[in-house]
Coordinates of C-alpha atoms and ligand atoms in Angstrom, one line a residue:
X1 CA 125.8 119.2 184.8
X2 CA 123.7 118.9 181.6
X3 CA 123.4 122.7 181.2
X4 CA 127.2 123.1 181.1
X5 CA 127.8 120.3 178.7
X6 CA 125.3 121.9 176.3
X7 CA 126.6 125.4 176.6
X8 CA 125.7 127.2 173.4
X9 CA 128.8 128.3 171.6
X10 CA 128.4 129.9 168.2
X11 CA 131.9 129.0 166.9
X12 CA 131.8 131.8 164.4
X13 CA 135.6 132.1 164.3
X14 CA 136.0 128.3 163.9
X15 CA 133.9 128.7 160.7
X16 CA 136.7 130.7 159.0
X17 CA 139.2 128.9 156.8
X18 CA 141.9 126.8 158.5
X19 CA 144.6 129.4 157.7
X20 CA 143.3 131.3 160.7
X21 CA 143.8 128.7 163.4
X22 CA 144.8 125.3 164.5
X23 CA 142.0 123.1 165.8
X24 CA 143.0 121.3 169.0
X25 CA 142.2 120.4 172.6
X26 CA 144.3 121.4 175.6
X27 CA 146.4 119.8 178.3
X28 CA 144.7 119.3 181.6
X29 CA 146.4 119.6 185.0
X30 CA 146.5 116.4 187.1
X31 CA 145.1 118.0 190.2
X32 CA 143.1 121.1 189.3
X33 CA 141.6 123.2 192.1
X34 CA 139.2 126.1 192.0
X35 CA 140.9 129.4 192.9
X36 CA 138.1 131.9 192.1
X37 CA 134.8 132.1 190.2
X38 CA 133.4 135.4 188.9
X39 CA 129.7 134.9 189.8
X40 CA 128.5 138.2 188.4
X41 CA 130.2 137.6 185.0
X42 CA 128.9 134.0 185.0
X43 CA 125.3 135.3 185.3
X44 CA 126.0 137.9 182.5
X45 CA 127.1 135.0 180.3
X46 CA 124.0 133.0 181.1
X47 CA 125.5 130.4 183.4
X48 CA 122.9 128.9 185.8
X49 CA 122.5 131.2 188.9
X50 CA 122.8 128.3 191.3
X51 CA 125.9 126.9 189.6
X52 CA 128.4 125.3 191.9
X53 CA 131.7 126.5 190.4
X54 CA 133.3 123.2 191.3
X55 CA 131.2 121.7 188.6
X56 CA 132.8 124.0 186.1
X57 CA 136.4 123.0 187.0
X58 CA 136.6 119.7 184.9
X59 CA 135.3 121.6 181.8
X60 CA 137.9 124.3 182.2
X61 CA 140.7 121.8 183.0
X62 CA 139.7 119.8 179.8
X63 CA 138.6 116.6 181.5
X64 CA 135.0 117.1 180.3
X65 CA 134.0 118.7 177.1
X66 CA 131.5 121.3 176.1
X67 CA 129.6 119.5 173.4
X68 CA 129.1 122.6 171.2
X69 CA 132.6 124.0 171.5
X70 CA 135.1 123.8 168.6
X71 CA 138.4 124.6 170.4
X72 CA 141.3 126.1 168.6
X73 CA 144.5 128.1 168.9
X74 CA 144.6 131.3 166.8
X75 CA 147.3 132.3 164.3
X76 CA 148.6 135.9 164.4
X77 CA 151.8 137.9 164.2
X78 CA 152.7 141.4 165.5
X79 CA 155.2 144.1 166.2
X80 CA 156.9 143.4 169.6
X81 CA 158.8 146.3 171.0
X82 CA 158.7 147.8 167.5
X83 CA 160.2 144.8 165.8
X84 CA 158.3 142.7 163.3
X85 CA 157.7 139.1 164.4
X86 CA 156.1 137.2 161.5
X87 CA 154.7 134.3 163.4
X88 CA 153.1 134.4 166.8
X89 CA 149.7 132.9 167.7
X90 CA 148.1 131.5 170.8
X91 CA 151.2 129.8 172.4
X92 CA 149.3 129.0 175.5
X93 CA 145.7 129.9 174.8
X94 CA 142.6 128.1 173.4
X95 CA 139.6 129.8 172.0
X96 CA 136.5 127.8 173.1
X97 CA 134.1 129.8 171.0
X98 CA 131.7 132.7 171.1
X99 CA 128.6 133.1 173.3
X100 CA 125.6 135.2 172.3
X101 CA 124.9 137.4 175.4
X102 CA 122.7 140.4 175.9
X103 CA 125.8 142.5 175.4
X104 CA 126.6 140.9 172.1
X105 CA 129.1 138.1 171.3
X106 CA 131.6 137.2 173.9
X107 CA 134.7 135.1 173.4
X108 CA 135.7 132.5 175.9
X109 CA 139.4 131.7 175.9
X110 CA 141.5 129.5 178.1
X111 CA 144.8 131.0 179.1
X112 CA 147.6 128.6 180.3
X113 CA 146.2 125.7 178.3
X114 CA 149.4 123.9 177.4
X115 CA 151.4 123.7 174.2
X116 CA 150.1 124.6 170.8
X117 CA 151.8 124.9 167.4
X118 CA 152.6 128.5 168.3
X119 CA 154.3 127.9 171.6
X120 CA 157.8 128.4 170.2
X121 CA 160.2 127.9 173.1
X122 CA 157.4 128.3 175.8
X123 CA 155.9 125.7 178.0
X124 CA 152.3 126.7 177.1
X125 CA 151.5 127.4 180.8
X126 CA 150.7 130.5 182.8
X127 CA 151.7 130.9 186.5
X128 CA 149.3 131.5 189.3
X129 CA 150.9 134.9 190.0
X130 CA 150.2 136.4 186.6
X131 CA 146.8 134.7 186.3
X132 CA 145.7 136.4 189.6
X133 CA 147.1 139.7 188.3
X134 CA 145.1 139.4 185.1
X135 CA 142.0 138.4 187.0
X136 CA 142.3 141.3 189.4
X137 CA 143.1 143.8 186.6
X138 CA 140.1 142.8 184.5
X139 CA 137.8 143.4 187.4
X140 CA 139.5 146.7 188.3
X141 CA 139.3 148.0 184.8
X142 CA 135.7 146.9 184.2
X143 CA 134.5 148.6 187.4
X144 CA 136.4 151.8 186.7
X145 CA 134.4 151.9 183.4
X146 CA 137.4 151.1 181.2
X147 CA 136.6 148.5 178.5
X148 CA 138.6 145.4 179.3
X149 CA 138.7 141.7 179.0
X150 CA 137.7 139.9 182.2
X151 CA 138.1 136.5 183.8
X152 CA 135.3 134.1 184.5
X153 CA 137.2 131.5 186.5
X154 CA 140.7 130.7 187.7
X155 CA 142.0 127.2 188.5
X156 CA 145.3 126.3 190.0
X157 CA 147.4 123.2 190.1
X158 CA 150.4 121.6 191.8
X159 CA 152.2 121.5 188.5
X160 CA 155.6 123.3 188.8
X161 CA 156.2 125.9 186.1
X162 CA 159.7 127.3 185.8
X163 CA 160.2 131.0 185.5
X164 CA 162.8 133.1 187.5
X165 CA 161.8 130.7 190.3
X166 CA 159.7 127.6 190.4
X167 CA 156.0 128.6 190.5
X168 CA 152.6 126.8 190.1
X169 CA 150.7 126.5 186.9
X170 CA 147.2 128.0 186.6
X171 CA 144.5 128.5 183.9
X172 CA 141.8 131.0 183.6
X173 CA 138.9 131.6 181.3
X174 CA 139.3 135.0 179.7
X175 CA 136.1 136.7 178.5
X176 CA 136.5 139.4 175.8
X177 CA 134.3 140.8 173.0
X178 CA 136.9 139.4 170.7
X179 CA 140.4 137.9 170.6
X180 CA 141.1 139.3 167.2
X181 CA 144.1 141.5 167.4
X182 CA 145.8 144.1 165.2
X183 CA 148.4 141.3 164.7
X184 CA 145.8 139.1 163.0
X185 CA 145.6 141.5 160.1
X186 CA 149.4 142.0 160.1
X187 CA 149.9 138.3 159.9
X188 CA 147.8 138.0 156.7
X189 CA 149.4 141.1 155.1
X190 CA 153.0 140.2 155.7
X191 CA 152.7 136.4 155.1
X192 CA 151.4 136.6 151.5
X193 CA 147.9 135.8 152.6
X194 CA 146.2 139.0 151.6
X195 CA 143.3 137.3 150.0
X196 CA 142.2 136.4 153.5
X197 CA 142.1 140.0 154.7
X198 CA 138.6 140.7 153.3
X199 CA 137.4 137.4 154.8
X200 CA 138.5 138.5 158.2
X201 CA 137.1 142.0 157.7
X202 CA 133.7 140.5 156.7
X203 CA 133.8 138.2 159.8
X204 CA 134.3 141.2 162.1
X205 CA 131.6 143.2 160.4
X206 CA 129.2 140.3 160.4
X207 CA 129.9 139.5 164.1
X208 CA 130.1 143.0 165.6
X209 CA 128.9 145.7 163.2
X210 CA 126.3 144.1 161.0
X211 CA 124.9 147.5 160.0
X212 CA 128.1 148.2 158.0
X213 CA 128.3 147.3 154.3
X214 CA 130.8 144.7 153.2
X215 CA 132.7 147.0 150.8
X216 CA 135.6 149.3 150.9
X217 CA 133.4 151.9 152.5
X218 CA 132.3 149.5 155.2
X219 CA 135.9 148.3 155.8
X220 CA 137.0 152.0 156.1
X221 CA 134.1 152.6 158.6
X222 CA 135.4 149.6 160.6
X223 CA 138.9 151.0 160.5
X224 CA 137.5 154.3 161.8
X225 CA 135.8 152.5 164.7
X226 CA 139.0 150.6 165.6
X227 CA 141.2 153.7 165.6
X228 CA 138.7 155.9 167.5
X229 CA 138.0 153.3 170.1
X230 CA 141.8 152.7 170.6
X231 CA 142.4 156.5 171.0
X232 CA 139.5 156.7 173.6
X233 CA 140.6 153.6 175.4
X234 CA 144.2 154.9 175.9
X235 CA 142.8 158.3 177.1
X236 CA 141.0 156.3 179.8
X237 CA 144.2 154.5 180.7
X238 CA 145.9 157.9 181.1
X239 CA 143.1 159.4 183.1
X240 CA 143.1 156.5 185.6
X241 CA 146.9 156.1 185.8
X242 CA 147.0 152.7 184.1
X243 CA 150.2 151.5 182.4
X244 CA 149.7 148.4 180.2
X245 CA 153.3 147.4 180.0
X246 CA 153.4 145.5 176.7
X247 CA 151.6 147.5 174.0
X248 CA 152.7 145.2 171.2
X249 CA 150.4 145.1 168.2
X250 CA 149.5 141.5 169.1
X251 CA 148.2 142.7 172.4
X252 CA 145.8 145.3 170.8
X253 CA 142.2 144.2 170.6
X254 CA 140.4 145.4 167.4
X255 CA 137.4 146.3 169.6
X256 CA 139.2 148.7 171.8
X257 CA 139.3 146.6 175.0
X258 CA 142.2 146.5 177.3
X259 CA 143.7 143.2 176.5
X260 CA 146.6 140.7 177.3
X261 CA 147.8 142.5 180.4
X262 CA 151.5 141.8 181.0
X263 CA 153.4 143.5 183.8
X264 CA 150.8 146.3 184.0
X265 CA 150.8 148.8 186.8
X266 CA 148.6 151.6 188.2
X267 CA 150.5 154.8 189.2
X268 CA 151.2 155.2 192.8
X269 CA 153.2 158.5 193.1
X270 CA 152.5 160.6 190.0
X271 CA 155.4 159.9 187.6
X272 CA 154.6 160.3 183.9
X273 CA 157.8 158.4 183.0
X274 CA 156.7 155.4 185.0
X275 CA 157.8 152.1 183.4
X276 CA 155.9 149.2 184.9
X277 CA 157.7 146.5 182.9
X278 CA 161.1 145.8 184.4
X279 CA 162.2 144.3 181.1
X280 CA 161.4 147.4 179.1
X281 CA 164.8 148.9 179.4
X282 CA 164.3 151.7 176.7
X283 CA 161.0 152.7 178.2
X284 CA 159.1 152.2 175.0
X285 CA 155.9 151.5 176.9
X286 CA 156.4 154.1 179.6
X287 CA 153.1 155.6 180.9
X288 CA 153.5 158.9 179.0
X289 CA 154.4 157.0 175.8
X290 CA 151.2 155.1 175.6
X291 CA 149.2 157.6 173.6
X292 CA 151.9 157.8 170.9
X293 CA 152.5 154.1 170.9
X294 CA 148.8 153.6 170.4
X295 CA 149.0 155.7 167.3
X296 CA 152.1 153.8 166.2
X297 CA 150.1 150.6 166.4
X298 CA 147.2 152.2 164.5
X299 CA 149.7 153.0 161.7
X300 CA 150.8 149.3 161.7
X301 CA 147.1 148.3 161.3
X302 CA 146.7 150.8 158.5
X303 CA 149.7 149.4 156.7
X304 CA 148.1 145.9 157.0
X305 CA 144.8 147.1 155.6
X306 CA 145.9 149.6 153.1
X307 CA 144.8 147.7 150.0
X308 CA 141.3 147.2 151.4
X309 CA 140.3 150.6 152.7
X310 CA 140.0 154.1 151.3
X311 CA 143.5 155.5 151.8
X312 CA 142.5 159.2 151.8
X313 CA 139.8 158.6 154.4
X314 CA 142.2 156.4 156.4
X315 CA 144.7 159.3 156.6
X316 CA 142.0 161.6 158.0
X317 CA 141.0 158.9 160.5
X318 CA 144.6 158.5 161.7
X319 CA 144.8 162.4 161.9
X320 CA 141.7 162.4 164.1
X321 CA 143.3 160.0 166.6
X322 CA 144.8 162.9 168.6
X323 CA 141.5 164.8 168.6
X324 CA 139.6 161.7 169.8
X325 CA 142.2 161.0 172.4
X326 CA 142.1 164.6 173.8
X327 CA 138.3 164.8 173.7
X328 CA 138.1 161.8 175.9
X329 CA 140.9 162.8 178.1
X330 CA 139.4 166.3 178.6
X331 CA 136.0 164.9 179.3
X332 CA 137.3 162.7 182.1
X333 CA 139.7 165.3 183.6
X334 CA 136.8 167.8 183.7
X335 CA 134.9 165.3 185.8
X336 CA 137.9 164.6 187.9
X337 CA 138.0 168.3 188.7
X338 CA 134.3 168.5 189.1
X339 CA 133.8 170.9 186.1
X340 CA 130.6 170.8 184.1
X341 CA 131.2 173.9 181.9
X342 CA 133.9 174.1 179.3
X343 CA 136.8 176.6 179.5
X344 CA 139.6 176.3 176.9
X345 CA 142.3 176.0 179.5
X346 CA 140.7 173.3 181.7
X347 CA 143.2 170.6 180.5
X348 CA 146.1 173.0 181.3
X349 CA 144.7 173.5 184.8
X350 CA 144.8 169.7 185.2
X351 CA 148.3 169.6 183.7
X352 CA 149.5 172.2 186.2
X353 CA 148.3 170.1 189.1
X354 CA 149.9 167.0 187.6
X355 CA 153.3 168.7 187.3
X356 CA 153.1 169.9 190.9
X357 CA 152.2 166.3 191.9
X358 CA 155.2 165.0 190.0
X359 CA 157.6 167.4 191.7
X360 CA 156.1 166.6 195.1
X361 CA 155.8 162.9 194.5
X362 CA 152.1 162.8 195.4
X363 CA 150.0 159.7 195.1
X364 CA 147.8 160.0 192.0
X365 CA 144.7 158.2 193.2
X366 CA 144.9 159.7 196.7
X367 CA 145.3 163.3 195.4
X368 CA 142.3 163.3 193.1
X369 CA 140.1 161.5 195.6
X370 CA 141.0 164.1 198.2
X371 CA 140.5 167.2 196.0
X372 CA 136.8 167.2 196.9
X373 CA 137.2 165.9 200.5
X374 CA 140.3 167.2 202.1
X375 CA 142.6 169.3 199.8
X376 CA 145.0 170.1 202.7
X377 CA 147.7 168.1 200.9
X378 CA 147.9 171.0 198.4
X379 CA 148.8 173.4 201.3
X380 CA 152.2 171.8 201.9
X381 CA 153.9 174.5 199.7
X382 CA 153.3 177.8 198.0
X383 CA 152.9 176.3 194.5
X384 CA 150.2 173.9 195.7
X385 CA 148.3 176.8 197.4
X386 CA 148.5 178.9 194.3
X387 CA 147.1 176.1 192.2
X388 CA 144.3 175.6 194.6
X389 CA 143.4 179.3 194.5
X390 CA 143.3 179.2 190.7
X391 CA 141.1 176.1 190.9
X392 CA 138.7 177.8 193.3
X393 CA 138.4 180.7 190.8
X394 CA 137.6 178.3 188.0
X395 CA 135.0 176.6 190.3
X396 CA 133.3 180.1 190.7
X397 CA 132.4 179.9 187.0
X398 CA 130.4 176.7 187.7
X399 CA 126.7 176.6 188.4
X400 CA 126.5 173.2 190.0
X401 CA 126.1 173.0 193.8
X402 CA 129.1 171.8 195.9
X403 CA 127.2 168.7 196.8
X404 CA 126.6 167.8 193.1
X405 CA 130.2 168.6 192.3
X406 CA 131.4 166.3 195.0
X407 CA 129.2 163.6 193.7
X408 CA 130.6 163.9 190.2
X409 CA 134.2 163.9 191.5
X410 CA 133.7 160.9 193.7
X411 CA 132.2 158.9 190.9
X412 CA 135.2 159.7 188.7
X413 CA 138.1 159.7 191.2
X414 CA 138.3 156.1 192.6
X415 CA 138.9 155.6 196.3
X416 CA 140.4 152.2 195.6
X417 CA 142.8 151.2 192.8
X418 CA 144.7 148.0 192.0
X419 CA 148.0 148.9 193.6
X420 CA 150.9 146.7 192.8
X421 CA 151.8 146.0 196.4
X422 CA 148.2 145.0 197.2
X423 CA 148.2 142.5 194.3
X424 CA 151.6 141.3 195.5
X425 CA 150.3 140.6 199.0
X426 CA 147.2 138.9 197.8
X427 CA 149.3 136.7 195.5
X428 CA 151.7 135.7 198.2
X429 CA 148.9 134.5 200.4
X430 CA 147.0 132.8 197.5
X431 CA 150.1 130.9 196.7
X432 CA 149.7 129.4 200.2
X433 CA 146.0 128.8 199.6
X434 CA 144.9 131.7 201.8
X435 CA 142.5 133.7 199.7
X436 CA 141.4 136.2 202.3
X437 CA 143.4 139.2 200.9
X438 CA 142.4 138.3 197.3
X439 CA 138.8 138.3 198.3
X440 CA 139.0 141.6 200.1
X441 CA 140.9 143.2 197.2
X442 CA 138.2 142.0 194.8
X443 CA 135.5 143.4 197.0
X444 CA 137.0 147.0 196.9
X445 CA 137.9 146.8 193.2
X446 CA 134.3 145.9 192.3
X447 CA 133.2 149.1 194.0
X448 CA 136.2 151.4 193.5
X449 CA 134.2 154.7 194.0
X450 CA 132.5 153.7 197.2
X451 CA 133.8 154.3 200.7
X452 CA 134.4 151.1 202.6
X453 CA 135.3 151.7 206.2
X454 CA 135.9 148.0 206.9
X455 CA 138.6 147.9 204.2
X456 CA 139.9 151.5 204.5
X457 CA 143.4 150.1 204.7
X458 CA 143.3 149.1 201.0
X459 CA 142.9 152.7 200.0
X460 CA 146.2 153.8 201.5
X461 CA 149.1 154.8 199.3
X462 CA 151.8 152.1 199.4
X463 CA 154.6 151.8 202.0
X464 CA 158.1 152.5 200.6
X465 CA 158.8 148.8 199.9
X466 CA 155.6 148.6 198.0
X467 CA 156.7 151.3 195.5
X468 CA 159.8 149.4 194.6
X469 CA 158.4 146.1 193.5
X470 CA 159.8 145.0 190.1
X471 CA 157.4 143.3 187.7
X472 CA 159.1 141.3 185.0
X473 CA 157.7 140.1 181.7
X474 CA 157.6 136.5 182.9
X475 CA 154.1 135.1 183.2
Ligands
AMP501 P1 152.5 137.9 175.6 O1 153.8 138.7 175.9 O2 151.9 137.2 176.8 O3 151.5 138.7 174.9 O4 152.9 136.7 174.6 C1 153.6 136.9 173.4 C2 153.5 135.6 172.6 O5 154.2 134.6 173.3 C3 152.1 135.0 172.4 O6 152.2 134.4 171.1 C4 152.0 134.0 173.5 O7 151.0 133.0 173.2 C5 153.4 133.5 173.6 N1 153.7 133.0 175.0 C6 153.8 133.7 176.1 N2 154.1 132.9 177.1 C7 154.1 131.6 176.7 C8 154.4 130.3 177.2 N3 154.6 130.2 178.5 N4 154.3 129.3 176.4 C9 154.1 129.4 175.1 N5 153.8 130.6 174.5 C10 153.9 131.7 175.3
MG502 MG1 150.0 138.6 173.9

């Protein structure tokens, strides 16, 4: 297809000095097969409306080339579980380039692309299981209104990939505003390449914030944007019950998008100490640690940039992290409770409900969705009743009609969420080439706030076995 071959990549990142990447092609599968194509995202990226996704497969697999792409693997480093790792990089990813879209530049990146100079001991591949999880999560996040990378297309193969068991290899095209991570700057700082830091800062400004000056002031403004968007992103995670799982600095996008999902999980029963990553023995990335880990990561970025930004302002920016986080969190929780006016103890009211839910092991998504529909779950004990009465008193201070309140609440409290057990069931079937459950799950995740009587089953809290699934780091 001529249009695909001539796809207009801008290759801005590939225009940087070679210290930032390794130029290379990737390793095709022998028998690639289409698993899923994201039509809506394809149209947003300017792919032909009548595109047959089968035509895209040879380009993604690497049998045919996009004439205008300058593929490369990126160099970066990062703090993993708090420890400094001086050399990371795309060990299984290839950046195809940037596309100019109506929403700004978008990176296209192949994940699971085979070995690169950064593969270390890895095989360069990704398994179908983790690829489907990332595909599902990108859609779930996006449609909940949480900034996130997404996936354009997923292809599978018969190629065995060895993890805890033998699985199948897959590739996907990840679409994100950028693949520049906190770890890109840390790499330059801690590997005696500091002269490249202003080059990367200029690249980011030029690509995403052209209104900012290329000076210490502009770099500090950029730092402020990064820190604020990180604080607000993590507030959204907390409000929707999302645990990322591997908040290493190399998994933090500088544009505040959810990125590089590992063994992520959405809360089922409300448990603030929830650890979604089975390999995270110390609970560093437990659900309730995410806000402070986000701040820790911002400090790591500040340390990398310290000679290029205004330090006094940077301290204030870091100090404002907490305020930005709570502003965003309060805004969402007010909506979750249907509040349009501000009372100083609104967040405490939400926190009281949460601690009750924790004690009673109540499903997080179910509880908030039912607050405006059928709050009878609160009447199972005295403390629940007392909270509900307090909540009613608070609602008496509101001027919105009950109908309007219900509308606000139902557009903030999703009916459907990407439950671990649902992903697990969809994956088990997809591994046997049955995509029915995957398609149904995608349907509800694309409309998480809408009732869907046909797929009502998918809104149910998990059965007991579904709460106990262990997600390891392997992917
Ligand atoms: P992640 O935990 O997925 O963020 O990966 C951390 C680092 O390990 C990154 O540099 C990845 O590119 C690399 N990596 C992860 N899995 C593999 C693999 N199977 N082969 C090569 N590199 C990998
Ligand atoms: Mg990563």
